[in-house]
Short mmCIF file of C-alpha atoms in Angstrom, two decimals:
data_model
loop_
_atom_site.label_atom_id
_atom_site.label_comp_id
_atom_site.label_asym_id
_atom_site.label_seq_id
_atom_site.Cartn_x
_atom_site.Cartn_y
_atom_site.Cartn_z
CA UNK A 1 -19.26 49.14 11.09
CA UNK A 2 -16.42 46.46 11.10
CA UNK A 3 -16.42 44.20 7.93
CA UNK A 4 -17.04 40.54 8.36
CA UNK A 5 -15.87 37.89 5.86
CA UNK A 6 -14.35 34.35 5.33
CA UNK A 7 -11.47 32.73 3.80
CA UNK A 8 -9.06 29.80 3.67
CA UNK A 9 -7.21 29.78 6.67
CA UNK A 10 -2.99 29.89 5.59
CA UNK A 11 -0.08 29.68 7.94
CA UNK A 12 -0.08 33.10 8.78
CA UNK A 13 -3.62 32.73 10.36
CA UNK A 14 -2.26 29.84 12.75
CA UNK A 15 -1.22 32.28 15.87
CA UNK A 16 -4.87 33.71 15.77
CA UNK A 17 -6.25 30.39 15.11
CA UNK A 18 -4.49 29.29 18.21
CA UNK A 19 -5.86 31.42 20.82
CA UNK A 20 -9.17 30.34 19.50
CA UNK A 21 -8.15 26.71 20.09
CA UNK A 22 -7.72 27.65 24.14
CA UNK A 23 -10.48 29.35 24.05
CA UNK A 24 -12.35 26.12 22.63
CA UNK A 25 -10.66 24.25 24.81
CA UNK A 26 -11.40 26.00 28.21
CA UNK A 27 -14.84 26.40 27.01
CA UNK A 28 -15.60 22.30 26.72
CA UNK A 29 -16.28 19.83 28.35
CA UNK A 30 -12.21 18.65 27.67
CA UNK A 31 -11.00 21.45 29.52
CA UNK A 32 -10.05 18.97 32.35
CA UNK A 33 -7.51 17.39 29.64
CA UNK A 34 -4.25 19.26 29.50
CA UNK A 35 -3.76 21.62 26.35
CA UNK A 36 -1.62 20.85 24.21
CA UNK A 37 -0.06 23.80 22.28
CA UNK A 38 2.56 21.62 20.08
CA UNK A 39 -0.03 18.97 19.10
CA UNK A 40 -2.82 21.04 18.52
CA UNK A 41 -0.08 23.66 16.45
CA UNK A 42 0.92 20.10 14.45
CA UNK A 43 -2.58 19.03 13.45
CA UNK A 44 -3.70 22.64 12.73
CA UNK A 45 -0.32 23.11 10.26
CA UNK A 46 -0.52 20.31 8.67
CA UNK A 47 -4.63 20.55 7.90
CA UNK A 48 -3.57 23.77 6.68
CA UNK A 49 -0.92 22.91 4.34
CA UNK A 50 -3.19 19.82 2.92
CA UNK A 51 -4.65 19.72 -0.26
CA UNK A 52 -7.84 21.73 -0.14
CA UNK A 53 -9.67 18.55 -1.62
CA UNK A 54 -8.81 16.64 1.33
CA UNK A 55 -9.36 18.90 4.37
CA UNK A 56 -9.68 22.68 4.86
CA UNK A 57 -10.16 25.58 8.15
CA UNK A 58 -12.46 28.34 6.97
CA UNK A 59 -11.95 31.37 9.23
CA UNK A 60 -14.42 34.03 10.34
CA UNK A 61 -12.66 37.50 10.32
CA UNK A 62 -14.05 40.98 11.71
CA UNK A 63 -10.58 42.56 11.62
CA UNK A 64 -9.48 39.22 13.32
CA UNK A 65 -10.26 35.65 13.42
CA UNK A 66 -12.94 35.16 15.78
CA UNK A 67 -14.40 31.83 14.35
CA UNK A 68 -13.24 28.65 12.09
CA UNK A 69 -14.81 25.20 11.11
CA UNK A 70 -12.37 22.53 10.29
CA UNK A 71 -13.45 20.65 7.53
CA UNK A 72 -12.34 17.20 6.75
CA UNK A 73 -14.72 13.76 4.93
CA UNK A 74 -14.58 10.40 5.49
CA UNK A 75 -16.22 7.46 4.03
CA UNK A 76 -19.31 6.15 6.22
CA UNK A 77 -17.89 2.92 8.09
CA UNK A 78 -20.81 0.84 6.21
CA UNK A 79 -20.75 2.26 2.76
CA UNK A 80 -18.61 3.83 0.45
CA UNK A 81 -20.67 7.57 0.82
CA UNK A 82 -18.67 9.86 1.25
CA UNK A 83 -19.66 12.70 4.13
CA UNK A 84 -18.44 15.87 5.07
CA UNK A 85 -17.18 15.62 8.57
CA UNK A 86 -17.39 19.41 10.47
CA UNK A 87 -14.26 18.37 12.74
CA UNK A 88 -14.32 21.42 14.79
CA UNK A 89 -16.68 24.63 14.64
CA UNK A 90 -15.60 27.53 17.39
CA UNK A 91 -17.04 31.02 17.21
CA UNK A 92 -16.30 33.52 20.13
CA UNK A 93 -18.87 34.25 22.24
CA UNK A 94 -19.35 38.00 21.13
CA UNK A 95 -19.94 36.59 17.65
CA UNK A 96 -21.81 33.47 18.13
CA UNK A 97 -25.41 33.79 16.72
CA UNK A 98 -24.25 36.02 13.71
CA UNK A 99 -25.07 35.58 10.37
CA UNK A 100 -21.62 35.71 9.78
CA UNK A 101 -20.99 32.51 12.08
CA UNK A 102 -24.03 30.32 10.64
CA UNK A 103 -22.64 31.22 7.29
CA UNK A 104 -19.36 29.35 8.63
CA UNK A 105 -21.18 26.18 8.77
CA UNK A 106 -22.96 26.90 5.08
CA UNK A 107 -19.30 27.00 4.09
CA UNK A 108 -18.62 24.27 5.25
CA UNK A 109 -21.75 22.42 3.48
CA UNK A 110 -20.44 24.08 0.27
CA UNK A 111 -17.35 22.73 0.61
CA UNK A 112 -18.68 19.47 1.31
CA UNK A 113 -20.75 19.29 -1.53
CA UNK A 114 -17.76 20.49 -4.15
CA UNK A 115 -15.48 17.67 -3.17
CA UNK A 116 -18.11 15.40 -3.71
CA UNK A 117 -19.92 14.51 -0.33
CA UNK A 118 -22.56 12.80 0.04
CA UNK A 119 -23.48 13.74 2.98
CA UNK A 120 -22.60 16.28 6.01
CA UNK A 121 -21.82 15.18 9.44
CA UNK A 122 -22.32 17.83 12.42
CA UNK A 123 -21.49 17.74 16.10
CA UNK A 124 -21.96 19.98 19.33
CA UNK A 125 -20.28 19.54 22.67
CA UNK A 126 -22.08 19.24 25.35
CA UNK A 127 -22.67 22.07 27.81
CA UNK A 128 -21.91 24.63 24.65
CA UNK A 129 -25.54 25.08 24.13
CA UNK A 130 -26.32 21.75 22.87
CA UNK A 131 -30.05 22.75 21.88
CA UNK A 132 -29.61 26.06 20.51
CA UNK A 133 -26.96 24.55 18.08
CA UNK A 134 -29.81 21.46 16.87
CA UNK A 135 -31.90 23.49 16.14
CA UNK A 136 -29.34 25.22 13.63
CA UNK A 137 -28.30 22.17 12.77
CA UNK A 138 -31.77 20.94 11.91
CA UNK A 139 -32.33 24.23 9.96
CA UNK A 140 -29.11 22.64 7.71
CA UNK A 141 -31.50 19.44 7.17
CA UNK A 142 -29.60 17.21 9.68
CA UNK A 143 -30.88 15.06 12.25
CA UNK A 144 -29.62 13.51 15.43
CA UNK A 145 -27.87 10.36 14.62
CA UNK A 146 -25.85 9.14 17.81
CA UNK A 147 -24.54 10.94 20.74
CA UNK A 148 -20.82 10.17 22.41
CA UNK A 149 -19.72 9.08 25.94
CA UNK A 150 -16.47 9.70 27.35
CA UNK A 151 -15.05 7.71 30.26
CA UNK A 152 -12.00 8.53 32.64
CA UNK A 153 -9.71 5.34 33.35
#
């Protein structure tokens, strides 16, 4: 039976962590956006080399990555509360479901609540199976609180 566990992600993660980004990618509802492999290497680099305070990418590992949550907080845009903001959550399909790949998300909420949060904010992508993942996120005592709309120009 392979071993399953989580840690920090560090620089030498990031090639892993980038196939999982295509993967993401082709898998949303973005996919029609170009991919790009230098910004997305950028953003993923320098989250990584940030102070663990500020923002963090908690990988999912059976013998390789197969999952991550990026994990970042922002003050609420009425009050000074400070939330946990899940920027990204990606688990492969083979592992999706898991314990190992809700316990991303708890990891998440932990981190959240060392750094001082408030609160935790959650998203889900549309056509990623948007109701399987509220009810997961309800089982994390969230609720709905405002969907997104994206238009082409």
């Amino acid at each position: 039976m392979q071993t399953a566990y989580l840690k920090i992600l560090t620089i030498d993660d990031i090639p892993q962590f980038m196939e999982l980004a295509r993967n993401f990618h082709e898998a949303s509802p973005y996919r029609h956006m170009e991919f790009s492999d230098t910004k997305v290497r950028t953003l993923i680099t320098g989250i990584v080399n940030a102070d663990k305070n500020e923002s963090v990418v908690i990988g999912l590992f059976v013998e390789r990555l197969v999952g991550f949550v990026i994990c970042g907080y922002a003050e609420h845009t009425f009050s000074n509360d400070k939330m946990g903001v899940e920027i990204a959550w990606w688990v492969e399909e083979e592992y999706r479901g898991s314990r190992k790949s809700l316990e991303l998300l708890l990891a998440f909420k932990d981190w959240s609540r060392r750094i001082g949060c408030k609160y935790i904010q959650t998203a889900s992508l549309e056509g990623l199976a948007p109701e399987k993942l509220e009810k997961v996120y309800n089982k994390m005592d969230t609720y709905k609180v405002e969907s997104s709309f994206l238009g082409v120009l």
